[in-house]
Amino acid sequence: MNLDILSFENVTFTYDTEDGTVLPAVAKVSFAIQPGEWVALVGHNGSGKSTIAKLMNGLLFPQEGSVKVMGHTMSEETLWNIRSQMGMVFQNPDNQFVGATVQDDVAFALENNGVPHAEMVERVHEALHQVKMADYKDHEPHHLSGGQKQRVAIAGALAMRPKLLILDEATSMLDPQGRMEVIETIRRLRESTGLTVISITHDLEEAALAGRMIVMNEGHKHVEGAPKDVFKRGDELTGMGLDLPFAMRMTHLLQEAGVGLQEEHMTEDKLVDELWKYYSKA
Amino acid sequence: MEILLEGVGYSYAEDTPFEKRALTDVDLHIPSGSYTAIIGHTGSGKSTILQHLNALLKPTEGVVTIGDRKIEAGVKAKDLRKIRRQVGIVFQFPEQQLFDETVLKDIMFGPLNFGVPAEEAERRARELVVQLGLPEDVLEKSPFDLSGGQMRRVAIAGVLAMEPEVLVLDEPTAGLDPRGRQEIMDLFHELHLTKKLTTILVTHSMEDAARYADRVAIMHKGRCVVTGEPAAIFSNEEQLGDYSLQPPRSVQFQRDFEKRTGLLLDSVSLTEEALAKNIAAALSKGSDDR
């Protein structure tokens, strides 16, 4: 029995370009996501992340291999059924609003799918509550901050009660506060509902919160694993245009400056701790 | 080139029921050759200010002086071409403005429009593509066949091709991966130094403001509330907090370190490199003293 909520099996995709160059955007990529996981898909610009997102929701179909969602192979026939079970939040919060008020916007997909009015009201309320935007239900989306807009977009996805939520660079256009709001919302949602989340990002601080990271490089899957294991690859990641969490960068810089730290630290707290111990022992 | 804002106010849709005030009594002096970072919370008026710097918006109150040109409220401003050429703006997500068939044509568009001979415009385009770290064969490609990061660089080349004296950058690296971000910021800094540009960076990144700028202006609710040197601005956490801003990460870590160890660092650490050096120095001095 296949328990994967989403899987890529040997997927290859190449874009047609005018000058006929053929470099696959995604080459023989395989991975599987189990229910309840939070997986971060990271990679530099042009690494194939966006193409993978489009393959996940059927905007593109693989030329080789297959994409399966909840046991169904993605195709023209299964597409609509599959999409109704996944929510997607995109990069630009301004490009995904259709409603005149926050609640109209969250209700949009429900209305389109013919959900009865009473149930719709309930679901909209619940979804807005989950992202802590219930107080804003009558506001115009365009007057919200970036972080609030993305939370409303998440509510719109949640109202459809998806099995899987995909965030495609959903924090990359936000200011630091907006980014925090969205990450906090995802964290809370995961705690309360156990929703499966795939976040496509190059914010490594965001990726560090996920249970598993998949690192893409030039169209290939480079490595996957728990963030703390993946980050051990230090220079290998920076060489691919990625970054390390702040505490790890500082650990390396301090070592270069002659501070004899023993461990690599993922968080600031632990790094300050070791510095304090180092100082007290010196 | 110097830019001076005196008593500048701006309202969108003035004299209509939709009037919305964006700027109030802004005084801001941008000295020639300076690198000024404009920071402020979302909605503080940063983007509105930016559009005054090359007269895309004209003040509804006060005066904006750009080089030797005065743009005054209530006075019709004629012939702004020269200002538009002298002050180049890299808007947020500039790749959305790409339009031409090939990268070469797209980069040449601006200079040609300002009367630069085709030969010279092409020379600049070829040089810029290399400078921005793009492969040379990109010139004949359609800009729409490029990756997002490459499109960004092409769009930036299009602004640089006009050889502006003032470069205004509105979150130029938003959406780029970490390496792309650093490469582009380093390039702007190098251009700032070698071409003696006046650079204005509008950003949410306190880290970039602290690392690159020599002056910082804080916008809050449509007013320019503080200007000063980065070291002064970013060591005053209380003031930053008043305007819903946080110090750069290196400064936050410095405070955590100081609190925990009781050691005070010599200066405010505006970059991670400076922080590492300051901590190393404090640790060795601290242990010598005991």
Coordinates of C-alpha atoms in Angstrom, one line a residue, chain A residues 253-261 278, chain B residues 280:
Chain A
L253 CA 33.2 33.3 11.5
L254 CA 34.1 33.0 15.2
Q255 CA 36.3 30.0 14.6
E256 CA 38.1 31.9 11.8
A257 CA 38.6 34.7 14.3
G258 CA 40.3 32.3 16.6
V259 CA 37.5 31.4 19.1
G260 CA 37.9 27.7 19.7
L261 CA 34.2 26.6 19.5
Y278 CA 34.1 29.1 26.7
Chain B
A280 CA 37.1 37.3 19.7

